[in-house]
Short mmCIF file of C-alpha atoms and ligand atoms in Angstrom, two decimals:
data_model
loop_
_atom_site.label_atom_id
_atom_site.label_comp_id
_atom_site.label_asym_id
_atom_site.label_seq_id
_atom_site.Cartn_x
_atom_site.Cartn_y
_atom_site.Cartn_z
CA MET A 1 -9.53 15.13 14.16
CA ALA A 2 -11.09 17.05 11.32
CA ARG A 3 -14.71 18.03 11.91
CA PRO A 4 -16.99 16.61 9.25
CA MET A 5 -18.07 19.46 7.00
CA GLN A 6 -19.18 17.00 4.38
CA VAL A 7 -22.48 16.03 5.99
CA SER A 8 -24.17 15.80 2.60
CA ARG A 9 -21.58 13.25 1.47
CA TYR A 10 -22.57 10.93 4.27
CA TRP A 11 -26.28 11.50 3.91
CA ARG A 12 -26.12 10.80 0.21
CA HIS A 13 -25.68 7.18 1.15
CA PHE A 14 -28.19 6.93 3.94
CA ARG A 15 -30.50 4.42 2.23
CA GLU A 16 -27.60 2.15 1.33
CA LYS A 17 -26.15 2.45 4.80
CA TYR A 18 -29.41 1.38 6.44
CA ARG A 19 -30.90 -1.00 3.95
CA LEU A 20 -28.08 -2.49 1.88
CA ILE A 21 -29.25 -1.18 -1.48
CA GLY A 22 -27.18 -2.78 -4.22
CA GLY A 23 -27.43 -2.91 -7.97
CA ARG A 24 -28.44 -5.58 -10.46
CA CYS A 25 -27.58 -5.24 -14.13
CA GLU A 26 -29.73 -6.41 -17.02
CA ASN A 27 -27.68 -9.60 -17.13
CA GLY A 28 -28.43 -10.43 -13.53
CA HIS A 29 -25.07 -9.51 -11.96
CA VAL A 30 -25.64 -8.29 -8.42
CA HIS A 31 -23.21 -5.93 -6.71
CA PHE A 32 -22.98 -3.82 -3.57
CA PRO A 33 -22.87 -0.86 -3.25
CA LYS A 34 -24.79 0.14 -6.36
CA ARG A 35 -22.54 1.38 -9.18
CA PRO A 36 -23.19 3.20 -12.45
CA VAL A 37 -21.45 0.46 -14.45
CA CYS A 38 -21.72 -3.29 -13.82
CA PRO A 39 -18.27 -4.47 -12.66
CA VAL A 40 -18.79 -7.86 -14.34
CA CYS A 41 -20.17 -7.09 -17.82
CA GLY A 42 -19.94 -3.31 -18.16
CA SER A 43 -23.68 -2.82 -18.57
CA LYS A 44 -25.01 0.59 -17.61
CA ASN A 45 -28.53 -0.70 -17.31
CA ILE A 46 -28.63 -1.16 -13.55
CA GLU A 47 -31.62 -1.40 -11.26
CA GLU A 48 -31.63 -1.01 -7.50
CA VAL A 49 -32.01 -4.14 -5.46
CA GLU A 50 -32.46 -4.40 -1.71
CA LEU A 51 -30.27 -7.17 -0.39
CA SER A 52 -31.53 -9.54 2.28
CA GLY A 53 -28.79 -8.74 4.78
CA ARG A 54 -28.15 -12.41 5.51
CA GLY A 55 -24.71 -13.81 4.90
CA LYS A 56 -21.64 -15.65 6.11
CA VAL A 57 -18.34 -14.43 7.55
CA ILE A 58 -15.52 -15.18 5.13
CA SER A 59 -12.74 -13.40 7.04
CA TRP A 60 -12.45 -11.21 10.12
CA THR A 61 -10.06 -9.24 12.28
CA ILE A 62 -10.08 -7.50 15.64
CA VAL A 63 -9.26 -3.82 15.23
CA ARG A 64 -7.08 -2.89 18.22
CA ASN A 65 -5.66 0.42 16.94
CA PRO A 66 -8.55 2.06 15.11
CA PRO A 67 -8.44 5.27 13.11
CA SER A 68 -9.20 8.35 15.22
CA GLY A 69 -12.93 8.69 15.74
CA PHE A 70 -13.48 4.99 16.40
CA GLU A 71 -11.63 4.65 19.73
CA TYR A 72 -14.89 4.32 21.63
CA TYR A 73 -15.51 0.75 20.49
CA LYS A 74 -11.99 -0.60 20.52
CA PRO A 75 -11.20 -3.39 20.22
CA PHE A 76 -13.93 -4.24 17.72
CA PRO A 77 -14.41 -7.04 15.19
CA LEU A 78 -14.47 -6.16 11.51
CA ALA A 79 -15.44 -8.73 8.90
CA LEU A 80 -15.97 -9.49 5.27
CA VAL A 81 -19.46 -10.92 4.95
CA GLU A 82 -20.58 -12.75 1.83
CA LEU A 83 -24.26 -11.97 1.35
CA GLU A 84 -26.58 -14.73 0.16
CA GLU A 85 -27.07 -12.82 -3.11
CA GLY A 86 -23.30 -13.00 -3.75
CA PRO A 87 -21.72 -9.61 -3.05
CA VAL A 88 -19.20 -9.26 -0.22
CA VAL A 89 -19.57 -6.39 2.23
CA LEU A 90 -17.17 -5.02 4.84
CA ALA A 91 -18.72 -4.21 8.21
CA GLN A 92 -18.25 -4.40 11.93
CA LEU A 93 -19.65 -7.38 13.78
CA THR A 94 -21.72 -6.63 16.86
CA ASP A 95 -23.38 -8.54 19.72
CA VAL A 96 -20.82 -11.30 19.41
CA ASP A 97 -18.04 -12.73 21.54
CA PRO A 98 -14.84 -12.39 19.44
CA GLU A 99 -13.96 -15.97 20.40
CA GLU A 100 -17.14 -17.20 18.70
CA ILE A 101 -16.36 -15.69 15.30
CA ASP A 102 -15.46 -18.33 12.77
CA PHE A 103 -15.26 -18.94 9.03
CA GLY A 104 -18.74 -19.45 7.65
CA MET A 105 -20.51 -18.06 10.71
CA GLU A 106 -24.01 -16.94 9.77
CA VAL A 107 -24.85 -13.29 10.36
CA GLU A 108 -27.64 -10.81 9.68
CA VAL A 109 -27.63 -7.06 9.20
CA VAL A 110 -28.61 -4.57 11.91
CA THR A 111 -28.45 -0.78 12.17
CA ARG A 112 -26.08 0.57 14.80
CA LYS A 113 -24.19 3.72 15.72
CA LEU A 114 -20.81 3.77 14.00
CA ARG A 115 -19.24 6.99 15.16
CA GLU A 116 -19.84 10.22 17.10
CA PHE A 117 -18.18 13.54 16.36
CA GLU A 118 -17.66 15.03 19.80
CA GLU A 119 -20.49 16.03 22.10
CA ASP A 120 -22.38 18.34 19.75
CA GLY A 121 -21.27 16.74 16.50
CA ILE A 122 -23.19 14.52 14.14
CA ILE A 123 -23.64 10.83 14.82
CA LEU A 124 -23.09 8.31 12.06
CA TYR A 125 -25.31 5.27 11.86
CA GLY A 126 -24.97 2.37 9.51
CA TYR A 127 -25.06 -1.38 9.15
CA LYS A 128 -23.27 -3.91 11.27
CA PHE A 129 -23.76 -7.67 11.30
CA ARG A 130 -24.60 -9.99 14.19
CA PRO A 131 -25.31 -13.68 14.67
CA PRO A 132 -29.03 -14.13 13.81
CA VAL A 133 -31.48 -13.83 16.66
CA LYS A 134 -33.54 -17.00 16.51
CA MET B 1 12.48 4.79 -29.06
CA ARG B 2 14.41 6.82 -26.51
CA LYS B 3 15.83 5.15 -23.44
CA ALA B 4 15.82 6.37 -19.86
CA VAL B 5 18.70 5.89 -17.46
CA ILE B 6 19.05 6.77 -13.81
CA ILE B 7 22.31 8.63 -13.30
CA GLY B 8 21.99 9.81 -9.73
CA ALA B 9 20.49 8.57 -6.48
CA GLY B 10 20.24 9.98 -2.99
CA MET B 11 18.32 9.48 0.22
CA THR B 12 18.01 10.41 3.87
CA PRO B 13 18.06 7.80 6.62
CA VAL B 14 14.55 6.54 7.42
CA GLY B 15 13.43 7.12 10.98
CA GLU B 16 11.87 9.56 13.41
CA HIS B 17 13.22 12.91 12.27
CA TRP B 18 11.97 15.27 14.93
CA LYS B 19 14.39 18.00 13.85
CA LEU B 20 13.70 17.85 10.11
CA GLY B 21 10.68 19.08 8.20
CA LEU B 22 9.26 17.61 5.01
CA ARG B 23 11.07 20.22 2.91
CA ASP B 24 14.40 19.61 4.68
CA MET B 25 14.29 15.89 3.97
CA ALA B 26 13.11 16.26 0.39
CA VAL B 27 15.71 18.88 -0.47
CA GLU B 28 18.50 16.88 1.20
CA ALA B 29 17.67 13.72 -0.76
CA LEU B 30 17.23 15.67 -4.00
CA LEU B 31 20.53 17.55 -3.69
CA ASN B 32 22.28 14.27 -2.82
CA ALA B 33 20.93 12.71 -6.00
CA MET B 34 21.92 15.72 -8.12
CA GLU B 35 25.40 15.68 -6.64
CA ASP B 36 25.66 11.94 -7.29
CA ALA B 37 24.72 12.58 -10.93
CA GLY B 38 26.95 15.63 -11.16
CA VAL B 39 24.15 17.88 -12.42
CA ASP B 40 23.20 21.28 -11.08
CA LYS B 41 19.99 21.73 -13.00
CA VAL B 42 17.10 19.60 -14.23
CA ASP B 43 14.24 20.17 -16.67
CA SER B 44 11.47 19.20 -14.25
CA LEU B 45 10.63 17.69 -10.87
CA TYR B 46 8.15 14.94 -9.94
CA VAL B 47 7.37 14.56 -6.26
CA GLY B 48 6.01 11.27 -4.94
CA ASN B 49 3.97 11.94 -1.84
CA MET B 50 0.77 10.54 -0.40
CA LEU B 51 -0.51 12.60 2.51
CA SER B 52 1.42 15.82 3.03
CA GLY B 53 -1.82 17.80 3.30
CA SER B 54 -3.01 15.67 6.20
CA PHE B 55 0.29 14.97 7.92
CA VAL B 56 1.94 18.40 7.74
CA GLU B 57 -0.74 20.65 6.20
CA GLN B 58 1.36 21.27 3.12
CA GLU B 59 0.37 20.68 -0.48
CA ASN B 60 1.85 22.17 -3.65
CA LEU B 61 5.00 20.15 -3.04
CA GLY B 62 6.24 20.72 -6.58
CA ALA B 63 6.68 24.43 -5.94
CA LEU B 64 7.88 24.00 -2.38
CA ILE B 65 10.66 21.54 -3.11
CA ALA B 66 11.82 22.93 -6.47
CA ASP B 67 11.91 26.41 -4.93
CA TRP B 68 13.89 25.35 -1.85
CA ALA B 69 16.28 23.22 -3.86
CA GLY B 70 17.00 26.22 -6.08
CA LEU B 71 15.84 24.57 -9.29
CA GLY B 72 14.48 27.75 -10.86
CA ASN B 73 11.19 28.16 -12.74
CA ILE B 74 10.88 24.54 -13.86
CA PRO B 75 7.65 22.51 -14.07
CA ALA B 76 7.16 20.59 -10.82
CA VAL B 77 4.19 18.55 -9.59
CA LYS B 78 3.19 16.09 -6.89
CA VAL B 79 2.23 12.59 -7.99
CA GLU B 80 -0.22 10.71 -5.76
CA ALA B 81 -1.11 7.04 -5.93
CA ALA B 82 -1.43 6.23 -2.22
CA CYS B 83 1.55 4.21 -0.95
CA ALA B 84 2.58 3.70 -4.58
CA SER B 85 3.11 7.45 -5.06
CA GLY B 86 6.90 7.04 -5.16
CA GLY B 87 6.85 4.31 -7.78
CA ALA B 88 4.34 6.32 -9.81
CA ALA B 89 6.49 9.47 -9.58
CA VAL B 90 9.49 7.56 -10.93
CA GLN B 91 7.32 6.38 -13.81
CA GLU B 92 6.09 9.90 -14.56
CA GLY B 93 9.71 11.04 -14.67
CA VAL B 94 10.65 8.21 -17.02
CA LYS B 95 7.64 8.97 -19.23
CA ALA B 96 8.70 12.61 -19.51
CA VAL B 97 12.17 11.55 -20.65
CA LEU B 98 10.91 8.86 -23.03
CA SER B 99 8.42 11.24 -24.61
CA GLY B 100 11.21 13.61 -25.56
CA LEU B 101 9.52 16.54 -23.86
CA GLU B 102 12.17 16.67 -21.16
CA ASP B 103 15.76 15.44 -21.11
CA THR B 104 16.82 15.37 -17.48
CA VAL B 105 14.30 15.09 -14.68
CA ALA B 106 14.45 14.79 -10.92
CA VAL B 107 12.15 12.57 -8.88
CA VAL B 108 11.88 12.87 -5.14
CA GLY B 109 9.70 10.81 -2.83
CA VAL B 110 9.01 12.21 0.61
CA GLU B 111 6.73 11.57 3.57
CA LYS B 112 6.76 13.11 7.03
CA MET B 113 4.51 10.96 9.23
CA MET B 114 5.80 11.29 12.77
CA ASP B 115 4.22 14.70 13.41
CA ALA B 116 0.72 13.19 13.74
CA TRP B 117 -0.85 11.30 16.64
CA PRO B 118 -0.77 7.57 15.90
CA SER B 119 -4.57 7.25 15.65
CA ASP B 120 -4.68 10.23 13.29
CA ALA B 121 -1.89 8.68 11.22
CA THR B 122 -3.98 5.51 11.06
CA ARG B 123 -6.94 7.58 9.91
CA TYR B 124 -4.95 9.43 7.20
CA LEU B 125 -3.53 6.20 5.81
CA GLY B 126 -7.12 4.99 5.62
CA TYR B 127 -7.85 7.76 3.12
CA ALA B 128 -6.36 5.47 0.48
CA ALA B 129 -9.08 2.93 1.17
CA ASP B 130 -12.70 3.53 0.11
CA ALA B 131 -13.82 6.38 2.38
CA ASP B 132 -17.54 5.67 2.14
CA TRP B 133 -17.44 1.87 2.33
CA GLU B 134 -14.32 1.03 4.33
CA LEU B 135 -13.04 3.90 6.43
CA PHE B 136 -16.66 4.80 7.30
CA HIS B 137 -16.87 1.45 9.11
CA GLY B 138 -13.71 1.98 11.14
CA ALA B 139 -11.38 0.00 8.91
CA SER B 140 -7.68 0.75 9.21
CA PHE B 141 -5.17 -0.32 6.60
CA VAL B 142 -3.79 -2.88 8.99
CA ALA B 143 -7.30 -4.29 9.47
CA LEU B 144 -7.90 -4.62 5.73
CA ASN B 145 -4.61 -6.44 5.29
CA ALA B 146 -5.45 -8.60 8.30
CA LEU B 147 -8.65 -9.75 6.56
CA VAL B 148 -6.54 -10.84 3.62
CA MET B 149 -3.93 -12.53 5.82
CA ARG B 150 -6.48 -14.59 7.74
CA TYR B 151 -8.16 -15.68 4.52
CA TYR B 152 -4.78 -16.60 3.00
CA MET B 153 -3.84 -18.71 6.03
CA LYS B 154 -7.20 -20.47 5.98
CA THR B 155 -7.20 -21.07 2.22
CA TYR B 156 -3.69 -22.52 1.97
CA GLY B 157 -3.21 -23.88 5.48
CA TYR B 158 -0.47 -21.49 6.59
CA THR B 159 0.23 -20.35 10.14
CA GLU B 160 1.30 -16.97 11.49
CA GLU B 161 4.77 -18.46 11.80
CA ASP B 162 4.96 -19.16 8.07
CA LEU B 163 4.49 -15.47 7.27
CA ALA B 164 6.89 -14.34 9.98
CA TYR B 165 9.84 -15.48 7.86
CA PHE B 166 9.29 -12.49 5.58
CA ALA B 167 9.87 -10.14 8.51
CA VAL B 168 12.94 -12.11 9.63
CA ASN B 169 14.46 -11.89 6.15
CA ALA B 170 13.72 -8.16 5.88
CA HIS B 171 15.35 -7.40 9.22
CA ALA B 172 18.37 -9.57 8.46
CA ASN B 173 18.97 -7.50 5.32
CA GLY B 174 18.04 -4.15 6.88
CA ALA B 175 20.61 -4.71 9.61
CA LYS B 176 23.29 -3.98 6.99
CA ASN B 177 21.64 -0.87 5.55
CA PRO B 178 22.90 2.34 7.21
CA TYR B 179 19.76 4.13 5.99
CA ALA B 180 17.33 1.61 7.54
CA MET B 181 15.10 2.51 10.47
CA PHE B 182 15.59 -0.85 12.23
CA LYS B 183 19.11 -2.19 12.01
CA ARG B 184 18.61 -5.28 14.18
CA PRO B 185 18.07 -8.85 13.07
CA ILE B 186 15.02 -10.52 14.61
CA LYS B 187 13.87 -14.10 15.17
CA VAL B 188 10.60 -15.78 14.27
CA GLU B 189 9.72 -15.69 17.98
CA THR B 190 10.14 -11.90 17.97
CA VAL B 191 7.37 -11.66 15.40
CA LEU B 192 5.12 -14.22 17.06
CA LYS B 193 5.44 -12.67 20.52
CA SER B 194 4.72 -9.12 19.35
CA PRO B 195 1.25 -7.77 20.17
CA TYR B 196 -1.65 -7.96 17.73
CA VAL B 197 -2.49 -4.75 15.91
CA ALA B 198 -5.36 -6.30 13.95
CA ASP B 199 -5.40 -10.08 14.34
CA PRO B 200 -3.66 -12.01 12.81
CA ILE B 201 -1.35 -9.08 11.97
CA LYS B 202 1.10 -8.43 14.76
CA LEU B 203 3.35 -5.44 15.29
CA PHE B 204 6.25 -7.24 13.61
CA ASP B 205 4.17 -8.22 10.58
CA ALA B 206 3.72 -4.52 9.84
CA SER B 207 5.98 -1.74 8.59
CA PRO B 208 6.52 1.30 10.83
CA ILE B 209 5.25 4.88 10.71
CA CYS B 210 8.33 6.98 9.90
CA ASP B 211 9.88 9.91 8.02
CA GLY B 212 12.14 9.85 5.00
CA ALA B 213 12.96 11.06 1.49
CA ALA B 214 14.73 9.54 -1.50
CA SER B 215 15.54 10.84 -4.96
CA VAL B 216 16.75 9.82 -8.42
CA ILE B 217 17.87 11.75 -11.49
CA ILE B 218 16.74 10.35 -14.86
CA THR B 219 17.97 11.22 -18.33
CA THR B 220 18.73 9.68 -21.73
CA PRO B 221 21.96 7.75 -22.46
CA GLU B 222 22.95 10.47 -24.95
CA LYS B 223 22.50 13.21 -22.38
CA ALA B 224 24.26 11.14 -19.71
CA LYS B 225 27.27 10.88 -22.01
CA GLU B 226 27.13 14.61 -22.71
CA LEU B 227 26.99 15.32 -18.98
CA GLY B 228 30.06 13.16 -18.48
CA VAL B 229 28.41 10.67 -16.15
CA PRO B 230 30.56 7.51 -16.15
CA LYS B 231 28.75 4.54 -17.66
CA GLU B 232 29.22 2.42 -14.51
CA LYS B 233 26.69 4.72 -12.87
CA TRP B 234 23.94 4.29 -15.44
CA VAL B 235 20.97 2.13 -14.62
CA GLU B 236 18.34 1.73 -17.30
CA VAL B 237 14.65 1.83 -16.46
CA ALA B 238 14.00 -0.97 -18.91
CA GLY B 239 10.37 -1.68 -18.22
CA MET B 240 7.47 -0.29 -16.31
CA GLY B 241 3.84 -1.08 -15.71
CA ARG B 242 1.05 0.28 -13.59
CA ALA B 243 -2.49 -0.93 -12.97
CA ILE B 244 -5.40 -0.54 -10.60
CA ASP B 245 -7.82 -2.92 -8.97
CA THR B 246 -11.06 -2.31 -7.06
CA ILE B 247 -10.43 0.32 -4.40
CA ASN B 248 -12.77 -1.53 -2.02
CA LEU B 249 -11.32 -4.85 -0.90
CA ALA B 250 -14.80 -6.35 -0.53
CA ASN B 251 -15.41 -5.85 -4.26
CA ARG B 252 -12.34 -7.88 -5.25
CA GLU B 253 -13.01 -10.82 -7.55
CA ASP B 254 -10.33 -12.84 -5.76
CA LEU B 255 -9.18 -11.63 -2.34
CA LEU B 256 -5.91 -13.51 -2.69
CA SER B 257 -4.80 -12.28 -6.08
CA LEU B 258 -2.98 -8.96 -6.52
CA LYS B 259 -4.41 -8.54 -9.99
CA ALA B 260 -3.05 -5.01 -10.34
CA ALA B 261 0.48 -6.29 -9.61
CA LYS B 262 0.05 -9.12 -12.07
CA VAL B 263 -1.06 -6.81 -14.87
CA ALA B 264 1.58 -4.19 -14.03
CA ALA B 265 4.30 -6.85 -13.97
CA GLU B 266 3.23 -8.29 -17.31
CA ARG B 267 3.51 -4.81 -18.85
CA ALA B 268 6.90 -4.18 -17.25
CA TYR B 269 8.28 -7.60 -18.27
CA LYS B 270 7.10 -7.11 -21.82
CA MET B 271 8.58 -3.65 -22.15
CA ALA B 272 11.91 -4.84 -20.72
CA GLY B 273 11.84 -8.08 -22.69
CA VAL B 274 12.40 -10.21 -19.59
CA GLU B 275 10.61 -12.88 -17.57
CA ALA B 276 10.38 -13.33 -13.83
CA ASN B 277 13.22 -15.85 -14.08
CA ASP B 278 15.59 -13.22 -15.47
CA ILE B 279 15.25 -10.96 -12.43
CA ASP B 280 18.15 -11.14 -9.97
CA PHE B 281 16.43 -9.45 -7.01
CA PHE B 282 13.01 -8.09 -6.09
CA GLU B 283 12.19 -5.08 -3.96
CA VAL B 284 8.55 -5.90 -3.20
CA HIS B 285 6.09 -3.94 -1.13
CA ASP B 286 6.09 -5.74 2.22
CA ALA B 287 4.05 -3.17 4.13
CA PHE B 288 2.67 -6.33 5.75
CA THR B 289 4.16 -9.83 5.58
CA ILE B 290 1.05 -11.07 3.75
CA MET B 291 1.67 -8.51 0.99
CA ALA B 292 5.18 -9.90 0.43
CA ALA B 293 3.69 -13.38 -0.07
CA LEU B 294 0.96 -12.20 -2.46
CA SER B 295 3.44 -10.02 -4.36
CA LEU B 296 5.77 -12.93 -5.10
CA GLU B 297 2.79 -14.82 -6.49
CA ALA B 298 1.56 -11.89 -8.59
CA LEU B 299 5.03 -11.26 -10.02
CA GLY B 300 5.25 -14.84 -11.20
CA VAL B 301 8.04 -15.78 -8.78
CA ALA B 302 5.87 -18.22 -6.84
CA LYS B 303 2.80 -20.20 -7.85
CA LYS B 304 -0.52 -19.04 -6.43
CA GLY B 305 -0.69 -20.00 -2.78
CA GLU B 306 3.03 -20.74 -2.56
CA GLY B 307 4.50 -17.31 -1.82
CA ALA B 308 4.84 -17.99 1.90
CA LYS B 309 6.59 -21.28 1.15
CA LEU B 310 9.48 -19.43 -0.52
CA ALA B 311 10.14 -17.52 2.67
CA ARG B 312 9.91 -20.56 4.91
CA GLU B 313 12.28 -22.52 2.64
CA GLY B 314 14.88 -19.76 2.70
CA GLN B 315 14.61 -18.93 -0.99
CA ILE B 316 14.34 -15.18 -0.48
CA ALA B 317 17.71 -14.50 1.17
CA ILE B 318 20.45 -12.44 -0.51
CA ASP B 319 22.38 -15.53 -1.61
CA ALA B 320 19.31 -17.62 -2.54
CA ASP B 321 17.36 -17.87 -5.80
CA TYR B 322 14.89 -15.04 -5.23
CA PRO B 323 16.43 -12.35 -3.03
CA ILE B 324 13.85 -9.84 -1.83
CA GLN B 325 14.03 -6.74 0.36
CA THR B 326 17.80 -6.58 -0.06
CA MET B 327 18.06 -3.36 1.96
CA GLY B 328 15.43 -4.27 4.54
CA GLY B 329 12.24 -3.61 2.62
CA LEU B 330 9.40 -1.56 4.06
CA LYS B 331 9.50 -3.70 7.18
CA SER B 332 13.04 -2.91 8.30
CA ARG B 333 14.22 0.04 6.19
CA GLY B 334 10.88 1.69 6.97
CA HIS B 335 7.83 2.79 4.97
CA PRO B 336 7.52 6.59 4.66
CA VAL B 337 4.55 5.92 2.41
CA GLY B 338 4.88 8.33 -0.54
CA ALA B 339 8.68 7.97 -0.52
CA THR B 340 8.82 4.17 -0.48
CA GLY B 341 8.78 3.60 -4.24
CA VAL B 342 11.70 5.98 -4.66
CA TYR B 343 13.66 4.29 -1.84
CA GLN B 344 13.11 0.98 -3.64
CA THR B 345 14.44 2.55 -6.84
CA VAL B 346 17.50 4.00 -5.11
CA GLU B 347 18.22 0.63 -3.51
CA ALA B 348 17.88 -1.17 -6.82
CA VAL B 349 20.27 1.36 -8.39
CA LEU B 350 22.85 0.66 -5.68
CA GLN B 351 22.49 -3.09 -6.25
CA LEU B 352 22.89 -2.73 -10.01
CA ARG B 353 25.93 -0.50 -9.64
CA GLY B 354 27.44 -3.04 -7.25
CA GLU B 355 27.47 -0.47 -4.46
CA ALA B 356 24.95 -2.04 -2.07
CA PRO B 357 26.05 -2.80 1.50
CA ASN B 358 24.26 -6.12 1.10
CA GLN B 359 25.24 -6.90 -2.45
CA VAL B 360 23.39 -9.49 -4.55
CA PRO B 361 26.25 -11.15 -6.47
CA ASP B 362 26.37 -10.20 -10.18
CA ALA B 363 23.02 -8.41 -10.11
CA GLU B 364 22.09 -7.30 -13.61
CA VAL B 365 18.31 -6.95 -13.50
CA GLY B 366 16.20 -5.86 -10.55
CA LEU B 367 12.50 -5.27 -9.99
CA THR B 368 10.68 -2.81 -7.76
CA GLN B 369 7.02 -3.26 -6.91
CA ASN B 370 5.11 -0.57 -5.05
CA ILE B 371 1.55 -1.09 -3.76
CA GLY B 372 -0.98 1.66 -3.10
CA GLY B 373 -4.13 0.96 -1.13
CA THR B 374 -5.02 -2.64 -0.34
CA GLY B 375 -3.57 -3.70 -3.69
CA SER B 376 -5.66 -1.13 -5.55
CA ASN B 377 -2.90 0.85 -7.30
CA ILE B 378 0.37 -0.86 -8.13
CA THR B 379 3.54 0.06 -10.01
CA VAL B 380 6.21 -2.34 -11.19
CA ASN B 381 9.56 -1.22 -12.61
CA VAL B 382 12.32 -3.33 -14.12
CA LEU B 383 15.80 -1.84 -13.83
CA ARG B 384 18.86 -3.05 -15.66
CA ARG B 385 22.60 -2.49 -15.46
CA VAL B 386 23.75 -0.78 -18.64
ZN1 ZN C 401 -23.50 -7.24 -15.45
#
């Protein structure tokens, strides 16, 4: 496994990775992650918007043969979550029994460890989604 | 406008080539193609390859392969478009010929994947996804395709069994291809009983990790005549199209529409002056059974949501209305990623020359469709018997 020399590349995204910062163009189109050009209308007038982190599972899988670096959690559920503001986000599901996952299941965002690079390497954190704690 | 014809084709068997390096395979396929065309020099070389830097720590494939094949000081570059690198390399070769800048070009697609640990191979293939927003979260390519497959099944009411027919068809055809990795027919039960890799994708829904190289020689009809290549060997690249879609699957407007394939196909059909109905066989990119279904829909062969029905109803077999994967497809022939688009081209050439071991009767027009990423970078070529 290649050691991650590109620490700055990961850290560049740290706000988005923790707080789901998306973009909203002048015409109200919301997207995630934030882009320089609105994918719907082409506007370059984009403001940051913090998304609520609440959404529904629209599809999911159980990753049984993960890429190297993610063996620790295997098998783990990975899902497409449609946020209440509209954008779809790919993330792991956590704190859930795989048997319970279903279409339309409500989830909320949490911050979790995603990956470790060996004993003295950096640790990557980011968002995952879980069924809401009531 | 100039025309481009393929006058030579060559390949190595697809499989686990522990005794061959990337350069050995590429040079073997390339020299086979040159011998088939009866040429001993070309004006340039285009190499389709996706991940040589990661898999075998070798880049600069243009120089490596042209040098070792003894092609002299010609221009030679690698073309990368993820798993569509091979199809894109063929297109770059055709463009060079059509532009008039070059007369006779060689294209070789090569990938050496077996030298890596499986989990590293999974990681490298993930480089074609969105590194920051997909791979960062532990997504593999299988997993991304699994998300699409589950959504497809839910949306249209299909079962895992419905999609398994694509694998059965591919293996039935691959069984007759001496260059295929898997030369055994399988049953629907074989697919259904195979273990999950990323649910609902099972081992037999997915194409294998493997090694291989394929090559074609492209020139103009005038030059082909001058070179003395008999006309029965000419296959015209009549149309081509290429398009991209969002690299990140989550950003897709419609998860179940291969928009890039649709746009690429429209361009290729228009350039060739044909419609989907005119095509006699389709070499589509069945890296996963779900991608075969979505491809048939994007190419205009099946209505949206009805791709899987064609397989179940037996309409994709060699002797049926819409033969696909005539030489086994990615599933049975194998999917050495950056080489796949060139293998598809070679196989289409054999069909159109009437030399295929699994011949589609009276094939005059064939289509190859090569997908990079999770549908993010797609090439479509229409080939025609001259
Ligand atoms: Zn907009």
